PDB file of C-alpha atoms in Angstrom:
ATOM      1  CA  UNK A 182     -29.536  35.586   3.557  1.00 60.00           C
ATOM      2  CA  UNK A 183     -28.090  32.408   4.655  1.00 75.00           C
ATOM      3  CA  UNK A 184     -30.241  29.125   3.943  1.00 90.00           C
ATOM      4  CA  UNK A 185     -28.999  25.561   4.701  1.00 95.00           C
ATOM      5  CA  UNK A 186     -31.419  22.355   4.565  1.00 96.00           C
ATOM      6  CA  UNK A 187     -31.050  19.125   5.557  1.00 97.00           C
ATOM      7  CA  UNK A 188     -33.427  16.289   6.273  1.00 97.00           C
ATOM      8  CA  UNK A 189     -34.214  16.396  10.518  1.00 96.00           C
ATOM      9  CA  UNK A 190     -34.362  13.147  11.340  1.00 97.00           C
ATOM     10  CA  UNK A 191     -33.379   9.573   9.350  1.00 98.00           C
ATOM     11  CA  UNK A 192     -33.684   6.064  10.331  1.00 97.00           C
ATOM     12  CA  UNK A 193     -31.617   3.220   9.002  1.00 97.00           C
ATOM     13  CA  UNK A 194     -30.266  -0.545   9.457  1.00 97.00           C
ATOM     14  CA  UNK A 195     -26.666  -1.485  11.303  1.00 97.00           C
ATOM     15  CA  UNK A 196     -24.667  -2.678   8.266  1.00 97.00           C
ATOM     16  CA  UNK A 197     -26.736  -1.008   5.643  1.00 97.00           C
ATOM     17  CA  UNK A 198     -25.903   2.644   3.584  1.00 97.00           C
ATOM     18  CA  UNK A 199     -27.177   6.034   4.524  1.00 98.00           C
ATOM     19  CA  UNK A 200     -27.154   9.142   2.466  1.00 98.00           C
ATOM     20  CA  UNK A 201     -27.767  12.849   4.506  1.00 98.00           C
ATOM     21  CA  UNK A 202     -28.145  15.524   1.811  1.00 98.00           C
ATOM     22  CA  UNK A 203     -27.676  19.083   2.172  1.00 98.00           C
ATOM     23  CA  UNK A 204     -28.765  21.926   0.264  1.00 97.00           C
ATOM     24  CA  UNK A 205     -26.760  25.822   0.716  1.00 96.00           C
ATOM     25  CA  UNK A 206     -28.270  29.084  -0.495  1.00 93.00           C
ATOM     26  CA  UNK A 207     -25.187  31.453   0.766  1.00 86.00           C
ATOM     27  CA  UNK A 208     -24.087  35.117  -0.229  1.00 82.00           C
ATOM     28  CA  UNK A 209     -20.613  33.329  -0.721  1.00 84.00           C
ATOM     29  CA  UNK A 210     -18.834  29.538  -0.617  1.00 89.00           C
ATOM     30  CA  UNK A 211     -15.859  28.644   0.877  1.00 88.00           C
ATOM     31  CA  UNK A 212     -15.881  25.153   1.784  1.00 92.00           C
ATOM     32  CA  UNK A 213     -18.659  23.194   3.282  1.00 95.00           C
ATOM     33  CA  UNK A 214     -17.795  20.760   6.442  1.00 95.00           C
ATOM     34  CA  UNK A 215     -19.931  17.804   7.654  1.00 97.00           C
ATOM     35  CA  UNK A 216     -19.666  17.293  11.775  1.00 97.00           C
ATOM     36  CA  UNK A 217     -20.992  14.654  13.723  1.00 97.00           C
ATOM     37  CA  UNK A 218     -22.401  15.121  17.621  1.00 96.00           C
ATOM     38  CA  UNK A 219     -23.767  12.945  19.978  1.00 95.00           C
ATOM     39  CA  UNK A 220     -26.200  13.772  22.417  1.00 90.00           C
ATOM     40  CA  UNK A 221     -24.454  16.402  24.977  1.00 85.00           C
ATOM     41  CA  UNK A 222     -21.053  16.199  23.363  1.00 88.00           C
ATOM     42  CA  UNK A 223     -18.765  18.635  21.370  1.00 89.00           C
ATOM     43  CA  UNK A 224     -19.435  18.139  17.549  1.00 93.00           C
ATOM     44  CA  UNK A 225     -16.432  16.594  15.570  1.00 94.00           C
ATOM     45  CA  UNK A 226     -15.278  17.478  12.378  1.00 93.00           C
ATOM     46  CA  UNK A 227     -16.004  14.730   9.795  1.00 95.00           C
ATOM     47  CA  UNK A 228     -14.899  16.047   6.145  1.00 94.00           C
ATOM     48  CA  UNK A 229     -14.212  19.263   3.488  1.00 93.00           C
ATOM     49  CA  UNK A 230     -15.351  20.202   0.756  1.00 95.00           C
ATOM     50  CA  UNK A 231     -14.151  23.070  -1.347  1.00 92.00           C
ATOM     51  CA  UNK A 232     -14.028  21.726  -4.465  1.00 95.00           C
ATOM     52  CA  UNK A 233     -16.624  19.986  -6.608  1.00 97.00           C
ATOM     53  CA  UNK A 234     -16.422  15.824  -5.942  1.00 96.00           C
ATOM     54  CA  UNK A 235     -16.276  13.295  -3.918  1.00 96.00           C
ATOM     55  CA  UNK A 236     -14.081  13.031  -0.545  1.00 94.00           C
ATOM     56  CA  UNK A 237     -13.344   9.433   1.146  1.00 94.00           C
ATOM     57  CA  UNK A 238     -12.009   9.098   4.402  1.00 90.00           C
ATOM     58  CA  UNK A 239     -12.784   5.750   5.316  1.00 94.00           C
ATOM     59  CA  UNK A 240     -16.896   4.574   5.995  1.00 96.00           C
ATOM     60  CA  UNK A 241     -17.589   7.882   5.395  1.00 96.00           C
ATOM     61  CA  UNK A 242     -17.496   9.882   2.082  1.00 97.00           C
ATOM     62  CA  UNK A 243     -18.998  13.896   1.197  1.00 97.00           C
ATOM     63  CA  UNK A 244     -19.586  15.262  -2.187  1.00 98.00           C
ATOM     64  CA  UNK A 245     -19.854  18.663  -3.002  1.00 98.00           C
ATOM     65  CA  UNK A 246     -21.673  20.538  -5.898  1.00 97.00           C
ATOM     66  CA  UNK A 247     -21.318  23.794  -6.071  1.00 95.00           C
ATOM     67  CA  UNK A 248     -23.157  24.746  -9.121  1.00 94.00           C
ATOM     68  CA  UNK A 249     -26.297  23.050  -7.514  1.00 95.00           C
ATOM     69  CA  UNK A 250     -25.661  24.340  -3.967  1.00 95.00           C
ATOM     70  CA  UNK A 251     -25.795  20.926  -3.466  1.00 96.00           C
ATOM     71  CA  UNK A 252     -23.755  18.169  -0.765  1.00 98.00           C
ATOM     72  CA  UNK A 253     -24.078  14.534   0.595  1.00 98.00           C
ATOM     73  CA  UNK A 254     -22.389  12.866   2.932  1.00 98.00           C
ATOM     74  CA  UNK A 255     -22.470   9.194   2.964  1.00 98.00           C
ATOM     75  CA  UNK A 256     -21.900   6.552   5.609  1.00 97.00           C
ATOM     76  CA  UNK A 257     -21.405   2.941   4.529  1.00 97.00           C
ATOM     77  CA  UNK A 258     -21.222  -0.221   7.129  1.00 97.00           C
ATOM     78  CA  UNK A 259     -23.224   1.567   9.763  1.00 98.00           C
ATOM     79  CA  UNK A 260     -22.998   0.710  13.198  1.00 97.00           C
ATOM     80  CA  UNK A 261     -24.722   1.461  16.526  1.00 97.00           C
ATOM     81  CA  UNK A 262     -22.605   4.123  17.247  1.00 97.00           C
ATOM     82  CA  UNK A 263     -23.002   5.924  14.176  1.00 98.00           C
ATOM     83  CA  UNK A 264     -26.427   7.032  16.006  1.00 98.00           C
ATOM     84  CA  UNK A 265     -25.599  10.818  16.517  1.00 97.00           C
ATOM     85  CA  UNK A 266     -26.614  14.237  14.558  1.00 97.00           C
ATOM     86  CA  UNK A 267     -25.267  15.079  11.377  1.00 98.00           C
ATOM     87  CA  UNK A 268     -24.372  18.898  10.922  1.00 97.00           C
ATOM     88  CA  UNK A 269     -23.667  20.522   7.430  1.00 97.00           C
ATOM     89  CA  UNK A 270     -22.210  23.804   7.640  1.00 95.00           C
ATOM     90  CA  UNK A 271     -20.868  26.179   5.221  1.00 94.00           C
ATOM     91  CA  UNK A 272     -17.917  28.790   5.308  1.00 90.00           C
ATOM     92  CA  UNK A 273     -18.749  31.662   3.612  1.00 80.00           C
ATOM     93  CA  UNK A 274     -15.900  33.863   3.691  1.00 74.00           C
ATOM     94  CA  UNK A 275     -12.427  33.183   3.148  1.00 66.00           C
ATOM     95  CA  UNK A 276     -11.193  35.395   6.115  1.00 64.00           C
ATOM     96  CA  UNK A 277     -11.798  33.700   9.591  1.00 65.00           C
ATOM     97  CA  UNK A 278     -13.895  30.602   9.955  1.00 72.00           C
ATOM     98  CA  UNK A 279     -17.715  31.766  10.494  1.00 86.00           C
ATOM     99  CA  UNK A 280     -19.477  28.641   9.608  1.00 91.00           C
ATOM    100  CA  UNK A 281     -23.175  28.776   9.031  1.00 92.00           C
ATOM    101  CA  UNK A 282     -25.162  25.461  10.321  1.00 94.00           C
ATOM    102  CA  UNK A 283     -28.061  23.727   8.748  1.00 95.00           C
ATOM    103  CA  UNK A 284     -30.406  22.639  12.026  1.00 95.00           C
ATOM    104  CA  UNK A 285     -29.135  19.025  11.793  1.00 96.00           C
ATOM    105  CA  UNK A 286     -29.780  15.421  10.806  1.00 97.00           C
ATOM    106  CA  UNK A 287     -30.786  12.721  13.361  1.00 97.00           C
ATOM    107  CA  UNK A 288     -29.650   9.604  12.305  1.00 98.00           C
ATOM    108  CA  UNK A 289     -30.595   6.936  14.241  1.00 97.00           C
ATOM    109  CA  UNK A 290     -29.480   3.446  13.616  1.00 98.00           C
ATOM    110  CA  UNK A 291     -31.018   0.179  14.416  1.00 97.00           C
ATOM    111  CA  UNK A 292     -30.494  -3.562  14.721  1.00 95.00           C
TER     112      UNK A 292
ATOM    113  CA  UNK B1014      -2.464  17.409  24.625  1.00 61.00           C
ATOM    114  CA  UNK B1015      -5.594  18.549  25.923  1.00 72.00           C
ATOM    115  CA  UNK B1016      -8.207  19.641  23.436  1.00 91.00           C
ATOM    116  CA  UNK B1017     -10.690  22.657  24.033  1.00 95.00           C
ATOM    117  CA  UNK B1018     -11.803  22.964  27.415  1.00 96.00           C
ATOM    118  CA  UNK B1019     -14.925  25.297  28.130  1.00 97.00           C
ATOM    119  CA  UNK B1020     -15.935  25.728  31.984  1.00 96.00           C
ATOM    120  CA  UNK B1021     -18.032  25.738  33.369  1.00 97.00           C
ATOM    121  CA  UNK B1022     -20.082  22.481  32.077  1.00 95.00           C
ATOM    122  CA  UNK B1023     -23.353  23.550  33.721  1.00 96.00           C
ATOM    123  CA  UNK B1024     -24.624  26.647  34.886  1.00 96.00           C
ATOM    124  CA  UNK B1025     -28.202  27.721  36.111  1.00 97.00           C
ATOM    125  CA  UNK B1026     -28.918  31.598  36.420  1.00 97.00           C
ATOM    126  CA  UNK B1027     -31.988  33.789  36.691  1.00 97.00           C
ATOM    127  CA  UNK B1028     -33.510  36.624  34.393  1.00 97.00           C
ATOM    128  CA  UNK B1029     -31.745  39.674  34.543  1.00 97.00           C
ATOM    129  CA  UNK B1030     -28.098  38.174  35.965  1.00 98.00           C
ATOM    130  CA  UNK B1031     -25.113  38.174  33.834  1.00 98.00           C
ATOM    131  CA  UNK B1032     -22.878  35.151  32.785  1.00 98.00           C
ATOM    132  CA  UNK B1033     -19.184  34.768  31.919  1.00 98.00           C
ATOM    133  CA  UNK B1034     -18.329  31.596  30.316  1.00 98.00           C
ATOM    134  CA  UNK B1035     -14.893  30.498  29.823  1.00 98.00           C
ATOM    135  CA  UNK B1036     -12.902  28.443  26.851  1.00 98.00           C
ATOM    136  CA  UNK B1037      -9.189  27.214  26.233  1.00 97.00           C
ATOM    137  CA  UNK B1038      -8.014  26.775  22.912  1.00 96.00           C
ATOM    138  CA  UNK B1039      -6.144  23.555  22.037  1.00 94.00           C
ATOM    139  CA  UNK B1040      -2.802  23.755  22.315  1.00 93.00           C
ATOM    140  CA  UNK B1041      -1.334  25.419  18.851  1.00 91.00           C
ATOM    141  CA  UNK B1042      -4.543  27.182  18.310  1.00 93.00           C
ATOM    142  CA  UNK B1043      -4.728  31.558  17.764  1.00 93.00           C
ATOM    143  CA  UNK B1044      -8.305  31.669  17.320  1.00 93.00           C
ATOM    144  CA  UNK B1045     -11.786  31.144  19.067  1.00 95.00           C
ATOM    145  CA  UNK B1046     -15.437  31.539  18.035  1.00 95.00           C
ATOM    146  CA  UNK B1047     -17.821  31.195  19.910  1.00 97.00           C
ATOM    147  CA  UNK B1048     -21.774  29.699  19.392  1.00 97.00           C
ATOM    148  CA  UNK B1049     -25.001  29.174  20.541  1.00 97.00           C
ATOM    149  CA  UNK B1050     -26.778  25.613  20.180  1.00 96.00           C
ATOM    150  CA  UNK B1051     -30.626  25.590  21.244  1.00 94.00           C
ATOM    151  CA  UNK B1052     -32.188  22.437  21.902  1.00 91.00           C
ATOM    152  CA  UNK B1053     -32.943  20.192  18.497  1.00 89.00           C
ATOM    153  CA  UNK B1054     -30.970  23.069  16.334  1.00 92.00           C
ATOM    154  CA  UNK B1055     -27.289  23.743  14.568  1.00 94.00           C
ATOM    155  CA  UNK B1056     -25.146  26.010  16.527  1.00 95.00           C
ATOM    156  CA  UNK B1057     -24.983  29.750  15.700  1.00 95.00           C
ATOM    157  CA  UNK B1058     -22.304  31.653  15.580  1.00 94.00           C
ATOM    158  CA  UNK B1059     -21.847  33.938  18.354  1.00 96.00           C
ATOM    159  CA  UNK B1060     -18.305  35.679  17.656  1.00 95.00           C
ATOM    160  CA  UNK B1061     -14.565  35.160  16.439  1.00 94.00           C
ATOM    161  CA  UNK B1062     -11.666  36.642  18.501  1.00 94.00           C
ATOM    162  CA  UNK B1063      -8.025  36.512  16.653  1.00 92.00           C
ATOM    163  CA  UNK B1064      -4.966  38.450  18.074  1.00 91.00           C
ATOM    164  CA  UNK B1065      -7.319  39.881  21.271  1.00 93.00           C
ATOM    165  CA  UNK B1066      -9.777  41.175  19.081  1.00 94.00           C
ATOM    166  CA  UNK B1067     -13.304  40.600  17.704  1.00 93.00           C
ATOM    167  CA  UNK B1068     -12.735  39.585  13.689  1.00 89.00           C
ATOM    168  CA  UNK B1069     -16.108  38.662  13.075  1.00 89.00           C
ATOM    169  CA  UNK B1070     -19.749  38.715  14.655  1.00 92.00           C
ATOM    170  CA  UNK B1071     -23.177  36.995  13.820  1.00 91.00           C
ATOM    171  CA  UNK B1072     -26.767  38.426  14.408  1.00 92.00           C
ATOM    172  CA  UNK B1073     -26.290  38.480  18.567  1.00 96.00           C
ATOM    173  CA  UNK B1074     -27.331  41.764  20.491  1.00 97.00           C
ATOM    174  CA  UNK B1075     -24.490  43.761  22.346  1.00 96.00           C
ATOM    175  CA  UNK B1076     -25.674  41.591  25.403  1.00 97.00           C
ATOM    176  CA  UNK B1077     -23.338  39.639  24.443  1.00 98.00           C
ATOM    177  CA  UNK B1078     -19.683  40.242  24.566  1.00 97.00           C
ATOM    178  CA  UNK B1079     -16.277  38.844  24.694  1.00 97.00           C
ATOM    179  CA  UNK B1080     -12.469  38.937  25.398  1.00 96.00           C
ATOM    180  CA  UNK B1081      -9.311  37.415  24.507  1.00 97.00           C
ATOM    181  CA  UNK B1082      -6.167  36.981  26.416  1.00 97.00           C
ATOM    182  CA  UNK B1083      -3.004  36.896  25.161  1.00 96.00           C
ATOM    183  CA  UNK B1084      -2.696  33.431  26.307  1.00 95.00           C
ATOM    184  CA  UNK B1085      -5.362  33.138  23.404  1.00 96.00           C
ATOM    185  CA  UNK B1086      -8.218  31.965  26.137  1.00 97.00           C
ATOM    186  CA  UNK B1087     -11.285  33.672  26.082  1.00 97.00           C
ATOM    187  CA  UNK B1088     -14.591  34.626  27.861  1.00 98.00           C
ATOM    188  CA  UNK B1089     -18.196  35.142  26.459  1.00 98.00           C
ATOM    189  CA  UNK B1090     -20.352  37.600  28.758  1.00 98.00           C
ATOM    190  CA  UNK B1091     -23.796  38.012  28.299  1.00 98.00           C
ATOM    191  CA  UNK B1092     -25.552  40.518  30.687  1.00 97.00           C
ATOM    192  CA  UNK B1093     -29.088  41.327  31.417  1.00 97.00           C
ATOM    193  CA  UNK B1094     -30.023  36.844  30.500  1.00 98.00           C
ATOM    194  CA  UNK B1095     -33.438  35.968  28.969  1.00 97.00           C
ATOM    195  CA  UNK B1096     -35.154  32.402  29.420  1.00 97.00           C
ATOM    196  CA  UNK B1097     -34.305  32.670  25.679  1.00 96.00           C
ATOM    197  CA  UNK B1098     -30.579  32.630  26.244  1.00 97.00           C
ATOM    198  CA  UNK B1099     -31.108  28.971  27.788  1.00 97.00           C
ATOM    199  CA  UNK B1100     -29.037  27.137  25.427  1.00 97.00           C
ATOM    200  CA  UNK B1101     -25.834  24.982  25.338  1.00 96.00           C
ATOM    201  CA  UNK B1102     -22.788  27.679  24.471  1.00 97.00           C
ATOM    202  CA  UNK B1103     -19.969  26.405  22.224  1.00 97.00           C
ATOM    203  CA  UNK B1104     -16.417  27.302  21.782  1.00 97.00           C
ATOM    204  CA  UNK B1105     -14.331  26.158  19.018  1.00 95.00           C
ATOM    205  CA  UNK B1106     -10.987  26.895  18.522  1.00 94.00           C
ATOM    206  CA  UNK B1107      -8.670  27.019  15.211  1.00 91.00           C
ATOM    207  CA  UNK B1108      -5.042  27.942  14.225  1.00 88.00           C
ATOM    208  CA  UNK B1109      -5.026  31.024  11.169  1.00 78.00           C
ATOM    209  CA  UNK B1110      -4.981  29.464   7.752  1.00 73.00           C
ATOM    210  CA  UNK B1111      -6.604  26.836   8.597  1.00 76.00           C
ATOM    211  CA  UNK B1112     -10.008  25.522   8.033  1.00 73.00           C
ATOM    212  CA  UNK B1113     -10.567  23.152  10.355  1.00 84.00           C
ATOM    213  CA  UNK B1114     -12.846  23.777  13.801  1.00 89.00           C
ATOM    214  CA  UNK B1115     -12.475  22.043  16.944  1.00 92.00           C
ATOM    215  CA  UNK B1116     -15.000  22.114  19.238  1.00 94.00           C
ATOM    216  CA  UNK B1117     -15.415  21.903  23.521  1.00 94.00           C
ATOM    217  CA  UNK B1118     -17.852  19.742  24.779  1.00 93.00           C
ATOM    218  CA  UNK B1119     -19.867  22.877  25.612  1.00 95.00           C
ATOM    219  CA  UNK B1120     -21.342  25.182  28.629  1.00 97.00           C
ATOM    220  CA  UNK B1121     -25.279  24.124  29.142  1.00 96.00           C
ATOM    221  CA  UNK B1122     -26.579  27.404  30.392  1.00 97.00           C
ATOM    222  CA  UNK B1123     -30.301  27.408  31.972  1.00 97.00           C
ATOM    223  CA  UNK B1124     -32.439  30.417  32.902  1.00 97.00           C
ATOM    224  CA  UNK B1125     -34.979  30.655  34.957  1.00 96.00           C
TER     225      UNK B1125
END
């Protein structure tokens, strides 16, 4: 079956580093996406991963291994508004664009 | 250019009634799933429609169904509701061949 973990709720300090990990048990792989949400709005797409490494795209960064069914995604400078939920999600079949979510990360930042 | 629009934003229904729930693609965009976001929890996928018809489908009874129109909008029905359908119903839209999803801000559906 499918499995995705990631931590449910994380605290951290405006300015300061924050690392989300997620962990994928899937029949297949096919990229892995990291989306951010805020409370009753649509999630956004953040960042892809398909192949092993490490993906910038400006504060944020997501690194991918595959062989350890393993990701991160990484937020530097945090501010207030960086206080959403944090969704990993994996594609697991190259034809259409089924993603299978983990439940979520909380992050919530403070002053 | 608008993005995807779902409507209606809230919607309150009783045990037993049946819902249709209705999503516009961003403009460009040939394909739309559809999923299901309890309270505290990821989304889960619901459904994919491509070219009018269902391409894919997740672990959801045949309560619930869909459509596509050729203007690549689309419904999701769901018939006989449970208080367990009480949940806030995405739709995300995406052009073939590629990977990214974008998402509408949602339908929030309540049973009672």
């Amino acid at each position: 079956g499918q499995n995705i973990d990631q931590p449910t709720e994380m605290t951290a300090t405006e300015g300061a580093i924050v690392q989300i990990n997620c962990t994928y048990q899937t029949s297949g792989f096919n990229g892995l996406f990291w989306y951010q949400q805020h409370a009753g709005e649509a999630p956004t797409f953040l960042s892809y991963n398909v192949l092993d490494g490490l993906e910038e795209k400006g504060r944020f960064s997501s690194f991918l291994s595959r062989s350890k069914g393993y990701s991160y995604l990484l937020l530097k400078e945090l501010q207030m508004k960086d206080s959403a939920s944090y969704l990993c999600a994996v594609r697991d079949h190259p034809a259409g664009n089924m993603l299978t979510f983990g439940g979520g990360t909380r992050l919530m930042v403070k002053p | 250019d608008a993005g995807v629009t779902q409507s209606p934003t809230h919607l309150i229904k009783t045990r037993g009634q049946q819902v249709t729930l209705r999503c516009s693609p961003k403009s460009g965009h040939d394909t739309v799933s559809w999923y299901q976001q309890a309270l505290g929890q990821g989304p889960q996928f619901i459904f994919q429609y491509y070219e009018e018809e269902e391409r894919q489908r997740g672990n959801f009874p045949d309560r619930f169904s869909g459509h596509q129109f050729p203007n690549y909008s689309s419904e999701l029905n769901v018939n006989a509701l449970l208080l367990g359908d009480s949940a806030l119903y995405l739709c995300a839209s995406s052009s073939s061949g590629n990977e990214k999803l974008f998402f509408g801000s949602g339908t929030q559906l309540s049973v009672l």
